Structure formats: C-alpha cells, structure tokens
Short mmCIF file of C-alpha atoms in Angstrom, two decimals:
data_model
loop_
_atom_site.label_atom_id
_atom_site.label_comp_id
_atom_site.label_asym_id
_atom_site.label_seq_id
_atom_site.Cartn_x
_atom_site.Cartn_y
_atom_site.Cartn_z
CA UNK A 1 3.71 17.82 16.58
CA UNK A 2 0.11 17.34 15.44
CA UNK A 3 -2.32 17.09 18.30
CA UNK A 4 -4.11 13.81 19.00
CA UNK A 5 -7.43 15.39 18.03
CA UNK A 6 -6.12 16.04 14.53
CA UNK A 7 -4.99 12.43 14.10
CA UNK A 8 -8.11 10.31 13.93
CA UNK A 9 -7.73 6.89 15.58
CA UNK A 10 -4.01 7.41 15.96
CA UNK A 11 -1.58 6.68 18.76
CA UNK A 12 1.81 8.01 19.70
CA UNK A 13 4.99 6.10 18.89
CA UNK A 14 8.68 6.65 19.56
CA UNK A 15 11.44 6.18 17.02
CA UNK A 16 13.47 3.32 18.46
CA UNK A 17 16.05 2.85 15.71
CA UNK A 18 17.06 4.16 12.29
CA UNK A 19 19.19 1.98 10.02
CA UNK A 20 20.54 2.20 6.48
CA UNK A 21 19.22 -0.71 4.39
CA UNK A 22 20.48 0.44 0.97
CA UNK A 23 21.53 3.59 -0.86
CA UNK A 24 18.80 6.09 -0.07
CA UNK A 25 16.73 3.68 2.05
CA UNK A 26 16.27 3.87 5.81
CA UNK A 27 14.39 1.45 8.00
CA UNK A 28 12.54 2.81 11.04
CA UNK A 29 11.73 0.85 14.16
CA UNK A 30 8.80 2.40 16.03
CA UNK A 31 7.54 1.41 19.46
CA UNK A 32 4.46 2.49 21.36
CA UNK A 33 5.26 5.65 23.34
CA UNK A 34 3.04 4.55 26.23
CA UNK A 35 4.63 1.10 26.31
CA UNK A 36 3.01 -2.25 25.69
CA UNK A 37 2.28 -4.17 22.50
CA UNK A 38 1.35 -2.52 19.23
CA UNK A 39 -1.84 -3.57 17.40
CA UNK A 40 -1.65 -6.92 15.60
CA UNK A 41 -1.07 -6.96 11.86
CA UNK A 42 -0.97 -9.30 8.87
CA UNK A 43 1.34 -9.47 5.83
CA UNK A 44 0.46 -6.72 3.37
CA UNK A 45 -0.61 -4.26 6.08
CA UNK A 46 0.46 -0.64 6.12
CA UNK A 47 0.31 2.23 8.58
CA UNK A 48 -0.10 5.97 8.18
CA UNK A 49 2.87 7.84 9.62
CA UNK A 50 1.92 11.35 10.76
CA UNK A 51 4.97 13.61 10.85
CA UNK A 52 5.41 16.71 13.03
CA UNK A 53 4.88 18.85 9.91
CA UNK A 54 1.36 17.44 9.57
CA UNK A 55 2.35 15.39 6.50
CA UNK A 56 0.78 11.94 6.55
CA UNK A 57 2.22 9.10 4.47
CA UNK A 58 1.54 5.37 4.11
CA UNK A 59 4.30 2.81 4.64
CA UNK A 60 4.17 -0.99 4.57
CA UNK A 61 5.01 -2.98 7.68
CA UNK A 62 8.04 -5.15 6.93
CA UNK A 63 9.21 -6.51 10.27
CA UNK A 64 9.10 -10.07 11.65
CA UNK A 65 5.74 -11.85 11.63
CA UNK A 66 3.86 -11.46 14.88
CA UNK A 67 6.29 -8.83 16.19
CA UNK A 68 4.36 -6.30 18.29
CA UNK A 69 7.08 -4.75 20.44
CA UNK A 70 7.94 -2.58 17.44
CA UNK A 71 6.96 -1.93 13.83
CA UNK A 72 9.52 -1.72 11.05
CA UNK A 73 9.04 0.51 8.01
CA UNK A 74 11.26 1.06 4.99
CA UNK A 75 11.48 4.58 3.55
CA UNK A 76 13.25 5.51 0.31
CA UNK A 77 14.38 9.13 0.02
CA UNK A 78 12.48 10.73 -2.85
CA UNK A 79 13.74 14.27 -3.32
CA UNK A 80 10.92 15.00 -5.77
CA UNK A 81 8.32 13.83 -3.24
CA UNK A 82 5.85 15.96 -1.32
CA UNK A 83 8.11 16.06 1.72
CA UNK A 84 7.38 12.88 3.66
CA UNK A 85 10.44 10.80 2.83
CA UNK A 86 12.65 13.88 2.82
CA UNK A 87 11.60 14.69 6.39
CA UNK A 88 12.19 11.10 7.54
CA UNK A 89 15.73 11.09 6.12
CA UNK A 90 16.72 14.62 7.07
CA UNK A 91 15.15 15.14 10.49
CA UNK A 92 13.99 11.95 12.23
CA UNK A 93 16.14 10.83 15.15
CA UNK A 94 15.88 8.04 17.76
CA UNK A 95 13.65 9.07 20.64
CA UNK A 96 11.47 11.38 18.54
CA UNK A 97 7.72 11.01 18.95
CA UNK A 98 5.29 10.66 16.06
CA UNK A 99 1.69 9.60 15.51
CA UNK A 100 0.68 6.42 13.78
CA UNK A 101 -2.66 5.32 12.33
CA UNK A 102 -3.55 1.73 11.52
CA UNK A 103 -2.52 -0.86 10.71
CA UNK A 104 -4.87 -1.76 7.89
CA UNK A 105 -4.53 -3.79 4.72
CA UNK A 106 -5.71 -3.50 1.13
CA UNK A 107 -3.15 -6.09 0.05
CA UNK A 108 -4.29 -9.18 1.95
CA UNK A 109 -2.17 -12.30 1.61
CA UNK A 110 -4.29 -15.31 0.66
CA UNK A 111 -3.49 -19.02 1.02
CA UNK A 112 -2.32 -20.73 -2.19
CA UNK A 113 -0.50 -23.87 -3.27
CA UNK A 114 2.56 -21.78 -4.15
CA UNK A 115 3.63 -18.20 -4.78
CA UNK A 116 5.65 -15.99 -7.04
CA UNK A 117 6.63 -12.62 -5.60
CA UNK A 118 7.70 -9.72 -7.81
CA UNK A 119 9.22 -6.60 -6.27
CA UNK A 120 10.85 -3.45 -7.55
CA UNK A 121 13.04 -1.40 -5.23
CA UNK A 122 11.23 -0.25 -2.09
CA UNK A 123 8.30 -2.41 -3.26
CA UNK A 124 10.01 -5.25 -1.42
CA UNK A 125 8.64 -3.96 1.90
CA UNK A 126 5.12 -5.49 1.78
CA UNK A 127 6.56 -8.63 0.17
CA UNK A 128 8.98 -9.47 3.01
CA UNK A 129 6.27 -10.51 5.53
CA UNK A 130 4.49 -12.47 2.79
CA UNK A 131 7.65 -14.48 2.18
CA UNK A 132 7.91 -15.20 5.90
CA UNK A 133 4.25 -16.25 5.98
CA UNK A 134 4.71 -18.58 3.01
CA UNK A 135 7.73 -20.05 4.80
CA UNK A 136 5.72 -20.63 7.97
CA UNK A 137 2.99 -22.34 5.95
CA UNK A 138 5.55 -24.53 4.20
CA UNK A 139 4.44 -23.34 0.75
CA UNK A 140 6.85 -23.16 -2.21
CA UNK A 141 7.69 -19.65 -3.39
CA UNK A 142 10.09 -17.69 -5.56
CA UNK A 143 10.99 -14.00 -5.55
CA UNK A 144 11.89 -11.91 -8.59
CA UNK A 145 13.46 -8.72 -7.23
CA UNK A 146 14.50 -5.79 -9.43
CA UNK A 147 16.35 -2.54 -8.77
CA UNK A 148 18.52 0.03 -10.51
CA UNK A 149 21.64 -1.31 -8.78
CA UNK A 150 22.30 -3.92 -6.13
CA UNK A 151 23.36 -1.15 -3.76
CA UNK A 152 19.93 0.49 -4.11
CA UNK A 153 17.96 -2.68 -3.26
CA UNK A 154 17.02 -2.81 0.44
CA UNK A 155 17.03 -5.87 2.70
CA UNK A 156 19.35 -7.92 0.47
CA UNK A 157 21.15 -9.46 3.45
CA UNK A 158 17.86 -10.89 4.74
CA UNK A 159 16.84 -12.17 1.34
CA UNK A 160 20.15 -13.85 0.53
CA UNK A 161 19.53 -16.31 3.36
CA UNK A 162 16.86 -17.90 1.13
CA UNK A 163 19.40 -18.89 -1.52
CA UNK A 164 18.17 -19.76 -5.01
CA UNK A 165 14.56 -18.98 -4.21
CA UNK A 166 15.49 -15.32 -4.66
CA UNK A 167 16.39 -14.05 -8.14
CA UNK A 168 18.06 -10.63 -8.08
CA UNK A 169 17.83 -8.39 -11.13
CA UNK A 170 19.82 -5.17 -10.68
CA UNK A 171 19.37 -3.41 -14.02
CA UNK A 172 22.96 -2.23 -14.35
CA UNK A 173 24.47 -5.72 -14.20
CA UNK A 174 21.75 -8.33 -14.80
CA UNK A 175 19.04 -6.46 -16.67
CA UNK A 176 15.29 -6.49 -16.34
CA UNK A 177 13.28 -9.43 -15.07
CA UNK A 178 12.33 -11.62 -18.06
CA UNK A 179 8.66 -11.56 -17.12
CA UNK A 180 7.26 -12.75 -20.46
CA UNK A 181 9.36 -15.93 -20.48
CA UNK A 182 9.01 -16.58 -16.75
CA UNK A 183 5.20 -16.48 -16.92
CA UNK A 184 4.82 -18.00 -20.39
CA UNK A 185 3.56 -21.30 -18.98
CA UNK A 186 0.52 -21.21 -16.71
CA UNK A 187 1.11 -22.99 -13.40
CA UNK A 188 -2.12 -23.99 -11.62
CA UNK A 189 -2.51 -23.00 -7.97
CA UNK A 190 0.04 -20.18 -8.08
CA UNK A 191 -0.71 -16.69 -6.78
CA UNK A 192 1.48 -13.76 -7.79
CA UNK A 193 2.01 -10.86 -5.38
CA UNK A 194 3.77 -7.75 -6.64
CA UNK A 195 4.70 -4.25 -5.59
CA UNK A 196 6.86 -1.78 -7.45
CA UNK A 197 6.93 1.08 -9.94
CA UNK A 198 4.23 1.43 -12.59
CA UNK A 199 6.28 0.16 -15.59
CA UNK A 200 7.15 -3.06 -13.76
CA UNK A 201 3.54 -3.71 -12.77
CA UNK A 202 2.27 -2.92 -16.28
CA UNK A 203 4.75 -5.40 -17.77
CA UNK A 204 3.74 -8.00 -15.18
CA UNK A 205 0.04 -7.56 -15.93
CA UNK A 206 0.75 -8.19 -19.58
CA UNK A 207 2.92 -11.22 -18.81
CA UNK A 208 0.21 -12.94 -16.73
CA UNK A 209 -2.68 -11.86 -18.95
CA UNK A 210 -3.31 -15.50 -19.99
CA UNK A 211 -3.26 -16.79 -16.39
CA UNK A 212 -6.47 -17.25 -14.32
CA UNK A 213 -8.12 -13.91 -13.38
CA UNK A 214 -7.42 -14.16 -9.64
CA UNK A 215 -3.71 -14.91 -10.07
CA UNK A 216 -2.22 -11.42 -9.75
CA UNK A 217 -2.42 -9.20 -6.66
CA UNK A 218 -0.62 -5.85 -6.73
CA UNK A 219 0.03 -2.84 -4.56
CA UNK A 220 0.96 0.40 -6.30
CA UNK A 221 3.15 3.34 -5.27
CA UNK A 222 0.89 5.75 -7.14
CA UNK A 223 -2.60 5.62 -8.58
CA UNK A 224 -2.91 5.17 -12.32
CA UNK A 225 -4.03 8.22 -14.33
CA UNK A 226 -7.79 8.68 -14.40
CA UNK A 227 -9.98 9.95 -17.21
CA UNK A 228 -10.37 13.68 -17.82
CA UNK A 229 -12.60 15.61 -15.43
CA UNK A 230 -14.37 16.91 -18.52
CA UNK A 231 -15.92 13.46 -18.88
CA UNK A 232 -17.50 13.61 -15.42
CA UNK A 233 -21.05 14.69 -14.79
CA UNK A 234 -22.51 16.24 -11.63
CA UNK A 235 -23.84 13.69 -9.17
CA UNK A 236 -26.28 14.04 -6.27
CA UNK A 237 -24.94 12.39 -3.13
CA UNK A 238 -27.41 11.69 -0.34
CA UNK A 239 -25.55 11.35 2.96
CA UNK A 240 -27.97 9.15 4.88
CA UNK A 241 -26.31 9.25 8.30
CA UNK A 242 -26.04 13.05 8.39
CA UNK A 243 -29.30 13.81 6.59
CA UNK A 244 -27.62 16.05 4.01
CA UNK A 245 -27.70 16.00 0.22
CA UNK A 246 -24.65 17.29 -1.62
CA UNK A 247 -24.25 18.04 -5.32
CA UNK A 248 -20.80 17.04 -6.52
CA UNK A 249 -19.86 19.01 -9.65
CA UNK A 250 -17.66 17.69 -12.43
CA UNK A 251 -14.00 18.08 -11.56
CA UNK A 252 -14.49 17.72 -7.80
CA UNK A 253 -14.26 14.60 -5.70
CA UNK A 254 -17.08 13.29 -3.57
CA UNK A 255 -14.73 13.58 -0.61
CA UNK A 256 -14.04 17.28 -1.16
CA UNK A 257 -17.72 18.07 -1.69
CA UNK A 258 -18.98 16.33 1.44
CA UNK A 259 -16.17 17.82 3.52
CA UNK A 260 -17.19 21.28 2.28
CA UNK A 261 -20.70 20.45 3.47
CA UNK A 262 -19.37 19.84 6.98
CA UNK A 263 -19.41 16.03 6.85
CA UNK A 264 -16.13 14.61 8.20
CA UNK A 265 -14.63 11.62 6.39
CA UNK A 266 -11.39 9.85 7.39
CA UNK A 267 -8.94 10.37 4.53
CA UNK A 268 -5.23 10.05 3.99
CA UNK A 269 -3.81 9.47 0.50
CA UNK A 270 -6.72 11.06 -1.45
CA UNK A 271 -5.70 9.04 -4.49
CA UNK A 272 -7.52 5.71 -4.10
CA UNK A 273 -4.61 3.79 -2.61
CA UNK A 274 -4.85 3.69 1.19
CA UNK A 275 -8.50 2.77 1.82
CA UNK A 276 -9.11 5.14 4.73
CA UNK A 277 -12.14 6.81 3.10
CA UNK A 278 -14.04 3.57 2.41
CA UNK A 279 -17.77 4.28 2.52
CA UNK A 280 -20.80 1.98 2.31
CA UNK A 281 -23.03 2.47 -0.75
CA UNK A 282 -26.73 2.18 0.11
CA UNK A 283 -28.17 2.97 -3.32
CA UNK A 284 -26.88 3.86 -6.77
CA UNK A 285 -23.96 2.51 -8.79
CA UNK A 286 -20.43 3.79 -8.11
CA UNK A 287 -17.86 4.49 -10.80
CA UNK A 288 -14.91 2.76 -9.12
CA UNK A 289 -11.56 4.47 -9.74
CA UNK A 290 -9.54 3.13 -6.83
CA UNK A 291 -6.56 0.79 -6.85
CA UNK A 292 -7.92 -1.42 -4.07
CA UNK A 293 -11.04 -3.37 -5.00
CA UNK A 294 -10.93 -6.54 -7.07
CA UNK A 295 -13.24 -7.03 -10.06
CA UNK A 296 -15.66 -9.06 -7.94
CA UNK A 297 -15.63 -6.46 -5.16
CA UNK A 298 -16.34 -3.70 -7.67
CA UNK A 299 -19.24 -5.68 -9.11
CA UNK A 300 -20.85 -5.89 -5.66
CA UNK A 301 -21.21 -2.06 -5.63
CA UNK A 302 -21.67 -2.03 -1.86
CA UNK A 303 -18.73 0.23 -1.02
CA UNK A 304 -16.54 2.87 -2.62
CA UNK A 305 -13.58 5.10 -1.94
CA UNK A 306 -14.92 8.64 -2.10
CA UNK A 307 -11.56 10.33 -2.64
CA UNK A 308 -11.48 9.24 -6.30
CA UNK A 309 -14.58 7.25 -7.23
CA UNK A 310 -17.72 8.90 -8.60
CA UNK A 311 -21.03 7.50 -9.89
CA UNK A 312 -22.49 5.78 -12.93
CA UNK A 313 -25.97 6.87 -11.83
CA UNK A 314 -27.18 10.48 -11.30
CA UNK A 315 -27.68 9.78 -7.57
CA UNK A 316 -25.78 7.92 -4.87
CA UNK A 317 -26.92 7.20 -1.33
CA UNK A 318 -23.94 6.79 1.00
CA UNK A 319 -23.57 5.94 4.67
CA UNK A 320 -22.07 9.31 5.58
#
C-alpha cells in the first residue's frame, strides 16, 4: 500500500462491493475507510484510484446523483494496459483498502435546452450521471450507445428503463451509429456530450462540424497524438513561486524539467487528460496540447497543463 505521504491530497477508501456489469467490466463501490460522507461531486467528475502497486489511474464516477455514502466506478479489463485495470480485475476484493484522490472534473455538465449523449463501451460511465441530471432538470435527451456486442456494453439494465430515449448500437447486430444522418440537421439549443474510443469521437466531430462551436463536449480515453518532438524548441521557464528558472529542452516536458529541478507538481496521467498538473501562467504564451481546455479557455492563456503543453514564446513565467 502506498503511504499517505506519497498520495497528495488523497484519502483512504474501502472496497465495499465488486459487481460484473458486462463482459470484461466490473463496477466498484468504494466507501470512506474512516466512515462518513465522501466529498461531493458533479456529473462528469472523475477520481484517481491509487492501487497498492503504486499505479494511479483515473475513473469516472457513475453512481447515483448526490450519493456520498459510496462512489461507483466502472473498470473495463484491458490486458494490453499498463496494469491498472488488470490489477482491479485480478486482485481487488471487498474489504481491501486503497487511496483515492479527487473528485475533480474536466468534463463539466452545462445547462441546455436539450441533450444528445454519445457513448462507446466503457465511455458510458461519465454519461450516466449526466443522464440522471438531465432527468432531474426535466430536459429532453437521447442517448446513442455503441459497443462491440450487447454483452460487452455495461449498465444496460439501468439504461433500458429509459425506453426509446436510448438507442443501442452493438456493432455485431445493429452496426455503427449513423452519426452523419443523425446530426445532419442542426437543432438549436442542443448540447452533445460524448465519451468513447478515438474513432467514434473523430466521426462525431466530423458529423457535428456544421453545428455551433460550443455544441460538442468530449472526454477521451487517450490523448491524441502530438507533433514530433523535433519541432519543439527549448523554452525558459521562470518558476515565480520557487524563484527558480529552468530550461526545458526539446523532447522533454515542462513537468519533467521542473521536477528534475526539485519543484514538486501534482501529476497523474502525464498525458493532458486528468488536469492535476494545471498551472497558472503569469507571462508568456503557452502552446496548449491538452485535451481539457476549450478554444476560449486556450485563448485566455492564463493556465496550462505542464505535462504536455509547451510554449509559443521563448519564455514562460509560471506560478510554480
């Protein structure tokens, strides 16, 4: 078990229940080891699960809205993964203690006149609380849910209670979601929330390309490929809070360079997805390479995620 000192801002939880939700998908119920309510959360939030091996992975909260006696996570077994999901499936048992960090959200659910949700496989997990929130607000919504097979699609029993508002698209029997035809006509006031594998999200982005710019909100499993490190140039990073100046060479991240200089930075995914390394920009222009900020947020240039983002200017001044 990792020690509390090695898990910044974390707290200990106990595995309350493990349950099969689909082929290769387990749900975990986690409760606070010390008792009492867990921190509040909103739809779209995720937590960092710190395993006894030291592996730290992000999972979306997918339990009932407002539920604080326990958190529910959904974990698909990925045998080609870096070990997180494999450990959960092979070794986790009820009563085991783990550390948790969060919750936090880079996938905030915004009010709208109506919603379309698009999910692929385990990407349904952040969408479930959004559906419940839309229900509680009395807003119209529809879900397009894809998977390889129906047996591989988690939480189907919960979703079937919504009837025709849920369209299931197991590829082996129904085929792919007809995104181009579904989104051919622009519908004012609609927001689209999506999570799933890269090909699904790429097809969705193309399908809604003629919709208003703020229509689509996505959360990705993996960061999109970045440009070659050969294109990067060294950048001088002034760390205002610590009084140090660090030169970040091409091919290295700002995060790695400042850590080597003895400046601690909270970090988890190191791929521009989780948001834990968010840092205020005091001067200079970042080269944003994360999967979190919107176009307007990037244009503000007042914060960056130092695990992946670099600089468009030779010098950056950061609140580190």
